Coordinates of C-alpha atoms (C1' of nucleotides) in Angstrom, one line a residue:
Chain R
X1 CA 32.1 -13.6 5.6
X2 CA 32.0 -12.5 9.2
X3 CA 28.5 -13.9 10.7
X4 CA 25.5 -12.6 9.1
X5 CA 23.3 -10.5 11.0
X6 CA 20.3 -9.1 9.8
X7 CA 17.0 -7.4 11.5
X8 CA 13.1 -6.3 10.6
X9 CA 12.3 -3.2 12.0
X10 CA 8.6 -2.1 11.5
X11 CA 7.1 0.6 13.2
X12 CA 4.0 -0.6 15.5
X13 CA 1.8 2.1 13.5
X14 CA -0.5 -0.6 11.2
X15 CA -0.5 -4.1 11.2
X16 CA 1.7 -6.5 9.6
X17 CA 0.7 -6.0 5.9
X18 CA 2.2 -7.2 2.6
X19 CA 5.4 -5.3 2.1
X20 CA 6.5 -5.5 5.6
X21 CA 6.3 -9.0 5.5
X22 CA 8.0 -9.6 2.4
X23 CA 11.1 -7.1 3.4
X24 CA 10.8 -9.6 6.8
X25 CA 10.6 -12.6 5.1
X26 CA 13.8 -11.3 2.7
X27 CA 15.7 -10.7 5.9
X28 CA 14.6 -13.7 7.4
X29 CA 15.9 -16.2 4.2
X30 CA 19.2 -13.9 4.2
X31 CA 19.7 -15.0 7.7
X32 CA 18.8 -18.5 7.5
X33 CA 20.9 -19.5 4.2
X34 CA 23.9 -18.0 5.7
X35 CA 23.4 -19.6 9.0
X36 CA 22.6 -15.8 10.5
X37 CA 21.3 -14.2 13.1
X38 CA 17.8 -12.4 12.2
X39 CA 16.2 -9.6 15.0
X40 CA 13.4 -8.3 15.0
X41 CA 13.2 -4.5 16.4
X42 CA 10.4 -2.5 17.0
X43 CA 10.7 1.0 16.2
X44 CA 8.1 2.9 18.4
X45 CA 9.8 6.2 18.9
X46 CA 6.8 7.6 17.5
X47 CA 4.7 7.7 20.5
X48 CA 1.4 9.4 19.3
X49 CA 1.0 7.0 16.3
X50 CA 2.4 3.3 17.7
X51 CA 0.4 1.4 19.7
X52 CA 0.2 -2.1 21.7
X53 CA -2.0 -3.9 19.8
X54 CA -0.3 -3.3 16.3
X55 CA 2.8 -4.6 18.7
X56 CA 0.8 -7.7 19.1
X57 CA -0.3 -8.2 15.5
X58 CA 2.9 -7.8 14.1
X59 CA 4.4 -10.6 16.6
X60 CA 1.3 -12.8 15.7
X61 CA 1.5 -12.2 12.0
X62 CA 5.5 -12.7 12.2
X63 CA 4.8 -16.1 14.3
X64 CA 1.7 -17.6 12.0
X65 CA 4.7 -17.2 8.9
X66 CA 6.7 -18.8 10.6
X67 CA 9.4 -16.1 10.6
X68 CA 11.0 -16.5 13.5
X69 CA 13.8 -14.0 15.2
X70 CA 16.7 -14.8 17.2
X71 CA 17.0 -11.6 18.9
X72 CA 14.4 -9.2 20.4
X73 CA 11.9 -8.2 20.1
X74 CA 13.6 -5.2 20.9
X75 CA 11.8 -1.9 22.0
X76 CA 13.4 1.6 20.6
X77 CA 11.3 3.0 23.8
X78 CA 12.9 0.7 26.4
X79 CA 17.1 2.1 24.5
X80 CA 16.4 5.7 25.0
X81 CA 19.6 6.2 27.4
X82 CA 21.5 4.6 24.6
X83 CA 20.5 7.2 22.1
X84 CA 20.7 9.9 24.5
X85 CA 24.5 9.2 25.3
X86 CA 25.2 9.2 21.3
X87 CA 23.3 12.4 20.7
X88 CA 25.2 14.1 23.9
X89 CA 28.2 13.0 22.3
X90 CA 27.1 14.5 18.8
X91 CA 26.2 17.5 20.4
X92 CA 29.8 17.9 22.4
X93 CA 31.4 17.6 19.7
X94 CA 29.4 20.0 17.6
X95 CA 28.0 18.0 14.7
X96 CA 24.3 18.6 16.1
X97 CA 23.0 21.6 17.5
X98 CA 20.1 23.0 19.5
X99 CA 17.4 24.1 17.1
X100 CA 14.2 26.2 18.4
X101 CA 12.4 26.8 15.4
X102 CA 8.8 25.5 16.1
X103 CA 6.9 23.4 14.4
X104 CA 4.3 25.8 13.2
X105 CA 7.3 28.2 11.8
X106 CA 8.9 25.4 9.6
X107 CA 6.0 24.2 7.9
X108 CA 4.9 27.7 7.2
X109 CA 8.6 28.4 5.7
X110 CA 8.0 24.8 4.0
X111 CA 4.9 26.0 2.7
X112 CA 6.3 29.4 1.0
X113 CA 9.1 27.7 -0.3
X114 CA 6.7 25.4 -2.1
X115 CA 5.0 28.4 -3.2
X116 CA 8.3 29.9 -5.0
X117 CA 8.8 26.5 -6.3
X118 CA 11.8 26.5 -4.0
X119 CA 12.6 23.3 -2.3
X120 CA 11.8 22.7 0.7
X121 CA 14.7 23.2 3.2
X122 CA 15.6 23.8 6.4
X123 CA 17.4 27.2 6.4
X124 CA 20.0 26.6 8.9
X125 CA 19.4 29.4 10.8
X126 CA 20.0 27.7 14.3
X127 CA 23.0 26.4 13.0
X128 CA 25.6 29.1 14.8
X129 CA 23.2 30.2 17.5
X130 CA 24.6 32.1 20.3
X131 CA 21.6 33.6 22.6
X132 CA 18.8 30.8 22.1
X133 CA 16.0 32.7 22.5
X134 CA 14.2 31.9 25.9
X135 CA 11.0 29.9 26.7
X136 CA 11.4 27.1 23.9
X137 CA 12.9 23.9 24.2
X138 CA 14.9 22.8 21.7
X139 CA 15.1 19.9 18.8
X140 CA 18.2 18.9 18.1
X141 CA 19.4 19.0 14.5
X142 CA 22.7 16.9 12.8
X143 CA 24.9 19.0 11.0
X144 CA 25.1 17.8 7.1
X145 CA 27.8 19.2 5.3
X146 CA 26.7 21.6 2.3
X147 CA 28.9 20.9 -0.5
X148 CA 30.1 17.6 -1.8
X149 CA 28.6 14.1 -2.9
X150 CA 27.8 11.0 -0.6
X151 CA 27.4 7.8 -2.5
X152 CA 25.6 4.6 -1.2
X153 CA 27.0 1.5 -2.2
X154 CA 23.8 -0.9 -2.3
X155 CA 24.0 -4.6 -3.3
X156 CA 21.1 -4.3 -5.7
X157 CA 21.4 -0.6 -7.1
X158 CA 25.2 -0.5 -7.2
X159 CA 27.0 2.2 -6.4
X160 CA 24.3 5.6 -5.8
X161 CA 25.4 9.2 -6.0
X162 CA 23.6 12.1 -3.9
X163 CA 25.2 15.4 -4.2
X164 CA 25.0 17.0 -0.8
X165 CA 23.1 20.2 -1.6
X166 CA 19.9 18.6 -1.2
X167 CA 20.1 17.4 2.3
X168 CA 19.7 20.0 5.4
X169 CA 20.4 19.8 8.5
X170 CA 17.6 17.1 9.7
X171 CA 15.8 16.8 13.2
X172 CA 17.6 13.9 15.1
X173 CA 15.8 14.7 18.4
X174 CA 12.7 16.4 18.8
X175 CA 12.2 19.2 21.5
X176 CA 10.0 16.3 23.6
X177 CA 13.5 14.6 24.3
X178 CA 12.7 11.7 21.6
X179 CA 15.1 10.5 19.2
X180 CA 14.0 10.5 15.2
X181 CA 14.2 7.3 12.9
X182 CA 17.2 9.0 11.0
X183 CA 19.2 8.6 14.3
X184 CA 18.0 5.8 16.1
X185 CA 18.3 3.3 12.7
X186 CA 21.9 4.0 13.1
X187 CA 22.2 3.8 16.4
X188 CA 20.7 0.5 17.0
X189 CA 21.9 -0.9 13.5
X190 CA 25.0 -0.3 15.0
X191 CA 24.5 -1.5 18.7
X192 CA 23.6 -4.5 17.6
X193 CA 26.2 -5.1 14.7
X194 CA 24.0 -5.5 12.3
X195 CA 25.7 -6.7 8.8
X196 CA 23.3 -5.9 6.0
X197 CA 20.5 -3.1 6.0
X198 CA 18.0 -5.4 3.9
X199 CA 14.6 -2.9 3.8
X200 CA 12.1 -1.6 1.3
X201 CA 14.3 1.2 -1.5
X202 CA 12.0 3.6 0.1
X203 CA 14.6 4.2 2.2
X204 CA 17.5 4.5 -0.5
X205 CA 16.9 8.4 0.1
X206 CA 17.8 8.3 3.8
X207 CA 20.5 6.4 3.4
X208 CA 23.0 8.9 2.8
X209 CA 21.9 10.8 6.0
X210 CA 22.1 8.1 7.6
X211 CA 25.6 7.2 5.9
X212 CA 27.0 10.9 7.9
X213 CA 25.5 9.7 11.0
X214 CA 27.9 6.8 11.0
X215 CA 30.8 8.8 10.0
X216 CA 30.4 11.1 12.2
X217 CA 30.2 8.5 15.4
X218 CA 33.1 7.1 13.7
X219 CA 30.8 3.5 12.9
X220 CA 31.7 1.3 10.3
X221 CA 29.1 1.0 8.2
X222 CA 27.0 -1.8 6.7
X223 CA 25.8 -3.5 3.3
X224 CA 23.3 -1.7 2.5
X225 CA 20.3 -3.6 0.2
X226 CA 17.3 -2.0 -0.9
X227 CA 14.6 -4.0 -2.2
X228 CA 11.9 -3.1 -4.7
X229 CA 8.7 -2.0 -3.9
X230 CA 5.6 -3.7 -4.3
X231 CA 2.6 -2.3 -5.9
X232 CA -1.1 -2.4 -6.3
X233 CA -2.8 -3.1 -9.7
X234 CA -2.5 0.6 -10.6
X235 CA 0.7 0.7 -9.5
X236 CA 0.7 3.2 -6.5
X237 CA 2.0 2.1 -3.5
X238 CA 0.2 -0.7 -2.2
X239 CA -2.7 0.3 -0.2
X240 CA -6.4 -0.5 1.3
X241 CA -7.4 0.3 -1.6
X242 CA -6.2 -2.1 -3.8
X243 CA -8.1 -4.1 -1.2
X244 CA -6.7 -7.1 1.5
X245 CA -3.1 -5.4 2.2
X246 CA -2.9 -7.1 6.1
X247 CA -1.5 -10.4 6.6
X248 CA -3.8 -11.5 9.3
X249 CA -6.2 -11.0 6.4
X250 CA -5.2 -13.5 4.6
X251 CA -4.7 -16.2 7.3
X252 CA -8.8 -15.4 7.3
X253 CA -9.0 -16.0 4.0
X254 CA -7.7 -19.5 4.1
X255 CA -4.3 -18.6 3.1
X256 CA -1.2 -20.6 4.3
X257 CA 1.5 -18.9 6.0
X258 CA 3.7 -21.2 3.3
X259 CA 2.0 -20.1 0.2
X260 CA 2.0 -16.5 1.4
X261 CA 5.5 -16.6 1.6
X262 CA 6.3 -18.6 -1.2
X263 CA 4.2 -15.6 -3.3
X264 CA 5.7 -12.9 -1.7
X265 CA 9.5 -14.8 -2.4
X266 CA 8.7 -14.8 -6.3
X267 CA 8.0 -10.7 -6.1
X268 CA 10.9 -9.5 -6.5
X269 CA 13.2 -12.1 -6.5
X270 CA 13.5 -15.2 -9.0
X271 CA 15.3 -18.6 -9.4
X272 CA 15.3 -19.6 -13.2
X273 CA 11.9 -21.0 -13.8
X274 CA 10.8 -22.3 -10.7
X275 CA 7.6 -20.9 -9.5
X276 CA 6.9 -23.1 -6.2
X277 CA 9.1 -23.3 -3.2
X278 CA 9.1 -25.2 -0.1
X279 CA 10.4 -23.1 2.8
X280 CA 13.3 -25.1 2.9
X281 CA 14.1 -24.8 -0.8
X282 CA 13.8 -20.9 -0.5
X283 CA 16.3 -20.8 2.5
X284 CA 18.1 -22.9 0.4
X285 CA 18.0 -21.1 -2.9
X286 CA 17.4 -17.2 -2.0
X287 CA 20.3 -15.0 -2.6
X288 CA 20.6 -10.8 -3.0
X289 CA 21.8 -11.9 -6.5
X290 CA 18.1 -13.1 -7.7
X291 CA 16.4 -9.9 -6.4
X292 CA 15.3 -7.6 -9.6
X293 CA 15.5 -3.7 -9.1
X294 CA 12.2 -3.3 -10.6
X295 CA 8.9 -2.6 -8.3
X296 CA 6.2 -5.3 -8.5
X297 CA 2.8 -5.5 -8.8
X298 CA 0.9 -7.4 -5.9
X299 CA -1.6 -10.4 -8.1
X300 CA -3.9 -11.7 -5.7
X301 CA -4.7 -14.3 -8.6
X302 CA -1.6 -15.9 -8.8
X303 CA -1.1 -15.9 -5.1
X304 CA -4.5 -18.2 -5.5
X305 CA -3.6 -20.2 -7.7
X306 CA -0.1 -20.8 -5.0
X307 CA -2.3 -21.1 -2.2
X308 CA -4.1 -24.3 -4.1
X309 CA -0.9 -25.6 -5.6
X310 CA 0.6 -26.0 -1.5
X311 CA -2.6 -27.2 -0.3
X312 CA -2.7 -29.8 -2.4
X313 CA 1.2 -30.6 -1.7
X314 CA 0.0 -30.4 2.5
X315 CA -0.3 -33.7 3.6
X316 CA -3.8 -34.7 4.3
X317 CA -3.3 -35.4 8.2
X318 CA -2.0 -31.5 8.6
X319 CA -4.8 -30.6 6.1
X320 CA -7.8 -31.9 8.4
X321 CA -6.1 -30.1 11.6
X322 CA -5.8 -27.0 9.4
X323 CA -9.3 -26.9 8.1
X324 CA -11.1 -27.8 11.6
X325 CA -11.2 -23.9 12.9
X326 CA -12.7 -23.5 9.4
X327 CA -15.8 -26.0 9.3
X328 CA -16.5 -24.0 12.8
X329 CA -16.9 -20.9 11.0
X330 CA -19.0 -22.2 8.6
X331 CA -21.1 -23.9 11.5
X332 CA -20.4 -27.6 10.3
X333 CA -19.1 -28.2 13.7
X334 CA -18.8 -26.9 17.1
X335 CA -14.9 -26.4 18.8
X336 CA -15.6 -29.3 21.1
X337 CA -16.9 -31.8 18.5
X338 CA -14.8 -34.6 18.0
X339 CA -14.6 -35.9 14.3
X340 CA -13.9 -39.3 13.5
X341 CA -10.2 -38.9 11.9
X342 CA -10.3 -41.4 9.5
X343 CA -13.9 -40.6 7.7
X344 CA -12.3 -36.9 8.5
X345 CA -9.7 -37.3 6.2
X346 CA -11.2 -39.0 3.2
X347 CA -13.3 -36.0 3.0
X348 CA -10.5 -33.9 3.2
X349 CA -8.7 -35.9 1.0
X350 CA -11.8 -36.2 -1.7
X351 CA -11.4 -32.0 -2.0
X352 CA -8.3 -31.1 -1.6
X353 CA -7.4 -31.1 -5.4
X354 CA -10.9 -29.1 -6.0
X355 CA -10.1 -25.8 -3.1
X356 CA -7.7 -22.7 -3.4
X357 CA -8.1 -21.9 0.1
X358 CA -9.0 -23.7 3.5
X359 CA -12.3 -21.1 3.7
X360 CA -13.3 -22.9 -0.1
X361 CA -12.6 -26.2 1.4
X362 CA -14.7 -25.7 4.4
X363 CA -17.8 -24.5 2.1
X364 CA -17.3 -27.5 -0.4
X365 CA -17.9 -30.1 2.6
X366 CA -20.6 -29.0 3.9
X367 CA -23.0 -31.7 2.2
X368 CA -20.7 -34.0 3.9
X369 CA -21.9 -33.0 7.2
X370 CA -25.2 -31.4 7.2
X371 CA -28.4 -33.4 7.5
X372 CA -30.5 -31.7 5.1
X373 CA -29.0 -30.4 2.0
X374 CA -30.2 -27.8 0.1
X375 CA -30.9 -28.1 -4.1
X376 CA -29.1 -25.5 -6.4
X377 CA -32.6 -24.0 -8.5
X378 CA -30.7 -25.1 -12.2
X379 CA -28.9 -28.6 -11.2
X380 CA -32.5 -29.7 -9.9
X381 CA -34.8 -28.2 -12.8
X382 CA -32.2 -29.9 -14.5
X383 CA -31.6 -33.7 -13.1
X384 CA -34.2 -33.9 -11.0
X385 CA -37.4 -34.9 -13.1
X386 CA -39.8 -37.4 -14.6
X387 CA -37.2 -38.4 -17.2
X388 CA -34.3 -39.1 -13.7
X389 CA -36.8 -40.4 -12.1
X390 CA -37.3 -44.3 -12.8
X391 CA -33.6 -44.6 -12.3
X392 CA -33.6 -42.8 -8.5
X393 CA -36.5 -44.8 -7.6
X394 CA -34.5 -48.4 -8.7
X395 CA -31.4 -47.0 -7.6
X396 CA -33.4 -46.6 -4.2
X397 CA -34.7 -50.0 -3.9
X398 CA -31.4 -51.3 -4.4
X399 CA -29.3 -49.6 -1.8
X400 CA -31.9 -50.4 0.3
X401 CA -31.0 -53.6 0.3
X402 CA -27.5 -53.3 0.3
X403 CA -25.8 -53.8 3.3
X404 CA -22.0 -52.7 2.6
X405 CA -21.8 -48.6 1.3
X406 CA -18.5 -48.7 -0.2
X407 CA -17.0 -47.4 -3.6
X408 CA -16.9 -51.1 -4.9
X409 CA -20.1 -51.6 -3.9
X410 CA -21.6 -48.8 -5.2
X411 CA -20.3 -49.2 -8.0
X412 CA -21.7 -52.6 -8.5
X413 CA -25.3 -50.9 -8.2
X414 CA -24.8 -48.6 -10.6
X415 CA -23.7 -50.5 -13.0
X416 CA -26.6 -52.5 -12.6
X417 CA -29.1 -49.9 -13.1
X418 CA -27.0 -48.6 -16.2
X419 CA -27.1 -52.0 -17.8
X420 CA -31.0 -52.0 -17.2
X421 CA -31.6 -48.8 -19.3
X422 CA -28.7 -48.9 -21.7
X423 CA -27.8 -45.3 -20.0
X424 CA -24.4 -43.7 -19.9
X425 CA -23.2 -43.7 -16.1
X426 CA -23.6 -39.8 -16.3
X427 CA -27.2 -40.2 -16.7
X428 CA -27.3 -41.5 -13.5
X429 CA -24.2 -40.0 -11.9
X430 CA -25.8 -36.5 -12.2
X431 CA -29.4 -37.0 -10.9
X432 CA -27.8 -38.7 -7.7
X433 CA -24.7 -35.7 -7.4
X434 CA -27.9 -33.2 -7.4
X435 CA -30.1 -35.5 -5.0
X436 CA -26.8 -35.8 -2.4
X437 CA -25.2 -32.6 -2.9
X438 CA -27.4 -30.4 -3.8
X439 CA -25.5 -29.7 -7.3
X440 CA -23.7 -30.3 -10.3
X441 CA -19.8 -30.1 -8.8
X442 CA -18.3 -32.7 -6.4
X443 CA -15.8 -35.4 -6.1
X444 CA -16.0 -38.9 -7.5
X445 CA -19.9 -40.1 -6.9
X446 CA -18.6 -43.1 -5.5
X447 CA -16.6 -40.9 -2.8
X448 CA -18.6 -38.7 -1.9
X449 CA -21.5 -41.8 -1.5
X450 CA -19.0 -43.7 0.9
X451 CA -18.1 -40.3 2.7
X452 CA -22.0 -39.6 3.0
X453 CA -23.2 -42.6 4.1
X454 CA -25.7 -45.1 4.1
X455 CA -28.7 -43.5 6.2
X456 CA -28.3 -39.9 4.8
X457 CA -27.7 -41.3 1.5
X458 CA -30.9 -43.6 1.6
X459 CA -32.8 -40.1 3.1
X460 CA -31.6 -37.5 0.5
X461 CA -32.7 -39.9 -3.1
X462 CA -35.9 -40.9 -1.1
X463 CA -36.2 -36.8 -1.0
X464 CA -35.1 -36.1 -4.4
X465 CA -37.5 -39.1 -5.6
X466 CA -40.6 -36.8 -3.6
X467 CA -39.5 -33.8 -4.9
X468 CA -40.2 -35.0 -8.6
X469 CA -43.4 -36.6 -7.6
X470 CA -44.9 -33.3 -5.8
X471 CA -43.5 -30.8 -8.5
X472 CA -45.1 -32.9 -11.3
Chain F
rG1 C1' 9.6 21.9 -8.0
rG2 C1' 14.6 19.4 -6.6
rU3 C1' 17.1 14.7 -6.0
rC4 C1' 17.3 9.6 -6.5
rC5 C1' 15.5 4.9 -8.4
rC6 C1' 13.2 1.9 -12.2
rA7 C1' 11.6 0.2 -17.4
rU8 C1' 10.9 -7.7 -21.4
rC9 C1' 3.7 -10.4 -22.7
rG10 C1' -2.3 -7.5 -18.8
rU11 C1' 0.7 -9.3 -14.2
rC12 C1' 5.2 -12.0 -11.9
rU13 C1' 9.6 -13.0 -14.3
rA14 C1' 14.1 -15.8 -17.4
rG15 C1' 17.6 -13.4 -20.2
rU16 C1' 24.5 -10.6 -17.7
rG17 C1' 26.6 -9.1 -26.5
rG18 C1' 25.7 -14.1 -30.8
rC19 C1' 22.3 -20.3 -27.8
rC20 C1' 16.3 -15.2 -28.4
rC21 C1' 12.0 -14.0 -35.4
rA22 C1' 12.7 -13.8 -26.8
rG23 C1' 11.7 -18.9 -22.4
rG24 C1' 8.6 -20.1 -17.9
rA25 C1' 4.3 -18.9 -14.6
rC26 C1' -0.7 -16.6 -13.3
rA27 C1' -5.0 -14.9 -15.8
rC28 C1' -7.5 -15.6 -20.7
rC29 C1' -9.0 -18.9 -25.1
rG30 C1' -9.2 -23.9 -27.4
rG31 C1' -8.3 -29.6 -27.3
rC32 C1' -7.5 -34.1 -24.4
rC33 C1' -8.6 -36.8 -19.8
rU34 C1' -13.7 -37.7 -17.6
rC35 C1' -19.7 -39.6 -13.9
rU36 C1' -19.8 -33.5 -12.9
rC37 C1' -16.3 -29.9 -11.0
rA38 C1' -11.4 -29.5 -10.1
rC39 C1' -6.4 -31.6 -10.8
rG40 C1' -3.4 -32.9 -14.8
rU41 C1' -2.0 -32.5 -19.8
rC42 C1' -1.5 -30.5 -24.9
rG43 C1' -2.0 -26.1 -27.9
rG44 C1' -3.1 -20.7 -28.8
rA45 C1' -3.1 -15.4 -28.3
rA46 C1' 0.2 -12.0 -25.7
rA47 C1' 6.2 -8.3 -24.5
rC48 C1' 12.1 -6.3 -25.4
rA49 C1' 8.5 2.0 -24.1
rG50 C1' 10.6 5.5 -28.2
rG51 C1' 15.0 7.6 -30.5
rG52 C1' 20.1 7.9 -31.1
rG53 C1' 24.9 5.8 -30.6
rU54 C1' 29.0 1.6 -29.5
rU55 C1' 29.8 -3.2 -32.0
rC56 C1' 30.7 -7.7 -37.4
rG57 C1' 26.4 -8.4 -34.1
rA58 C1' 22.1 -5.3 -28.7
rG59 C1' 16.5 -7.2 -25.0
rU60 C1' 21.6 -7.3 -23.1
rC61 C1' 26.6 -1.6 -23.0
rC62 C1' 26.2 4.2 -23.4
rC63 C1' 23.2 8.8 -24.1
rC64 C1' 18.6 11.4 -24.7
rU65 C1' 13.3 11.4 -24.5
rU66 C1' 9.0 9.4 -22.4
rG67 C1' 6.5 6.9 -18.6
rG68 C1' 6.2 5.1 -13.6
rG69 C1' 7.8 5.1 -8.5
rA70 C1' 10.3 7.0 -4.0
rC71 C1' 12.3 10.7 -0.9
rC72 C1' 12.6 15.9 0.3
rG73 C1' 8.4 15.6 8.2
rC74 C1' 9.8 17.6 15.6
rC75 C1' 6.6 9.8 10.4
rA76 C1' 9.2 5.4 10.0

RNA sequence: GGUCCCAUCGUCUAGUGGCCCAGGACACCGGCCUCUCACGUCGGAAACAGGGGUUCGAGUCCCCUUGGGACCGCCA
């Protein structure tokens, strides 16, 4: 195979959400496991609707997946000579014509076609024009031919047969002098040799418009693949609706970019058995073969349970870099604090196993660095009472006097006071896990005492221990 | 309405004519592990849309029906 060279072309009119990404990311693997060249276009020919910002956001949400392009990004706004040369030569050599229908006439014909049940079609009626009429400026409109079938040979549908009666003679430029989608795909799919068309099979219906533009600029033309689409829980079209559809939302969340991808790899697309992916294992492994033909519905629960499955595969170090802007949000530090790394990363490492997403992991720390902790209303009705408390009050007296906090230690200590009642080391575990926490969940109760430390530790049963006493 | 696409557990999927009274994963339910919660682990419930063919044999091939989706724009 000749080099591979593939592109993402969104249009600036929303930001990066779901779908686009995963027809990006598709693109992206096609590129990388053939050793390819993957561009990333921007098609912005709509003036009114694209904008800067969703420019910016698509970049940003392209760069935090780590999708990076080779090529571009390229601006449909900044080629218009390009397209205007091809049209000229379209229109010289009579496959597109002047139109001056206006807009308001169409839709009204559209509308009473509707009406008649008819379908909706453009009649043509430019088509052999001789005296234009004066005062208009004109679209421009490719000429389709009327009779006949054009078939689209696609690398997941097979081989896709159109007969030509349905299409009419579409608008390639419109009367303010900007080319249409239809024609500038082409056109810059072709300008900058791209290989394979990998995009959502919304587009299977264009594609045999798009098939005559080629033909008649006498292009070669490429591999077409159109993937399935992905749905929301109703299955409709994946919308706001169906709630967080943005990828920037997720990176809120607490999402990684590799988990995200790893998710959005799986819909659609499948290798045997195997449900998790490194990045390198899906360049690796991904291949047009594996991709189903079947739309997918968009699970935000399994894409959970992904997210926890790669946190816990992220190595601690990256883990406590990734979590920092985090902790900020939840006000456990400020940007300029500096965190001791190494008590930092035994409290990362202590919940990693126990968060889906680096916002839960953030919220489950917080007793590790807050001063005054706060009791759940059940765990302390619960363990903290006149039955917990003889053990608190020995268990006191005893760290008190030990000088070393750690989970040997500790240990040690407990045991003690365990052997002194004849209790079951959950007897005690509990009433401390409520009196240092706050409640009933946490990591070991050795960790989390080592993580806490010795003065907060000594502070929080000495609370627990007046608690009792005042609400008895 | 026309055209096109699609159809295996609730969801993502394996399955490319016999290996399938259909396998894995999420979610759900139960057991184990255990200082709690997670993780892990073991087990359970759960699907070939329906009907015709083809074939010795069909989830797998063909046709029809049904259902869902997409496109039909001076949007992309």
């Amino acid at each position: 195979m000749d080099e591979v060279r593939v592109r993402f072309a969104p249009s600036p009119t929303g930001y990066l959400h779901i779908g686009g990404a995963r027809t990006a990311l598709f693109n992206w693997l096609f590129a990388r496991h053939h050793g390819g060249v993957f561009i990333l276009r921007i098609e912005d020919t709509d003036r009114s609707r694209s904008t800067e910002e969703y420019i910016n956001a698509i970049v940003d949400g392209m760069r935090w997946l780590g999708l990076d392009w080779d090529e571009g990004p390229y601006r449909q706004t900044e080629r218009m000579e390009i397209y205007q040369s091809y049209l000229q030569r379209l229109i010289d050599e009579g496959k597109a014509y002047y139109c001056y229908c206006t807009p308001e006439e169409l839709e009204q014909r559209r509308q009473e076609a509707i009406k008649v049940g008819k379908t909706p079609k453009y009649d043509g009626r430019c088509r052999e024009l001789n005296n234009p009429p004066a005062g208009r400026t004109p679209a421009v409109r490719f000429r389709m031919p009327e009779a006949g079938q054009t078939i689209v040979d696609d690398l997941i549908h097979g081989k896709v047969a159109y007969p030509n009666e349905m299409f009419d003679d579409f608008i390639i430029m419109r009367s303010d002098g900007t080319p249409t989608y239809n024609f500038v795909v082409v056109v810059d799919d072709v300008d900058m040799r791209i290989t394979h068309v990998i995009r959502g099979d919304d587009h299977l219906n264009n594609t045999p418009k798009q098939i005559h533009i080629y033909n008649a600029l006498g292009f070669q033309i490429p591999k077409f693949a159109h993937l399935p689409m992905i749905l929301g829980s109703d299955k409709t079209r994946l919308s706001k609706r169906h709630g967080a559809t943005s990828v920037q939302a997720y990176r809120e969340m607490g999402y990684l970019p590799e988990a995200l991808l790893n998710y959005l790899a799986r819909l659609g697309w499948s290798y045997g058995d195997q449900e998790i992916f490194t990045k390198e294992e899906l360049i690796e492994k991904f291949s047009l073969e594996g991709v189903s033909k079947a739309a997918a519905v968009f699970n935000p629960d399994k894409l959970l349970w992904l997210n926890g499955q790669h946190l816990k595969n992220t190595p601690t170090e990256k883990l406590c870099e990734l979590v920092k802007p985090f902790l900020q949000k939840e006000g456990l530090i400020e940007s300029d604090q500096q965190v001791d790394h190494q008590w930092l990363r035994k409290a990362v490492e202590s919940q990693k196993e126990r968060a889906k997403t680096l916002v839960e992991l953030a919220k489950v720390m917080r007793y590790y660095f807050v001063e005054e902790i706060e009791y759940e209303e059940d765990a302390k009705k619960k363990f903290l009472n006149e039955k917990t408390l003889p053990y608190l009050v020995d268990l006191l007296e005893e760290l008190k006097r030990l000088e070393q906090f750690t989970e040997q230690t500790l240990q040690e200590v407990f045991s003690s006071i365990i052997n002194k009642y004849g209790i079951k080391l959950k007897q005690l575990a509990q009433p401390v896990r409520v009196a240092v926490t706050g409640g009933t969940k946490s990591p070991g109760i050795f960790e989390v005492l080592e993580i806490v430390g010795r003065d907060r530790i000594i502070k929080r049963i000495q609370k627990a221990i007046d608690t009792i006493r005042e609400s008895s």
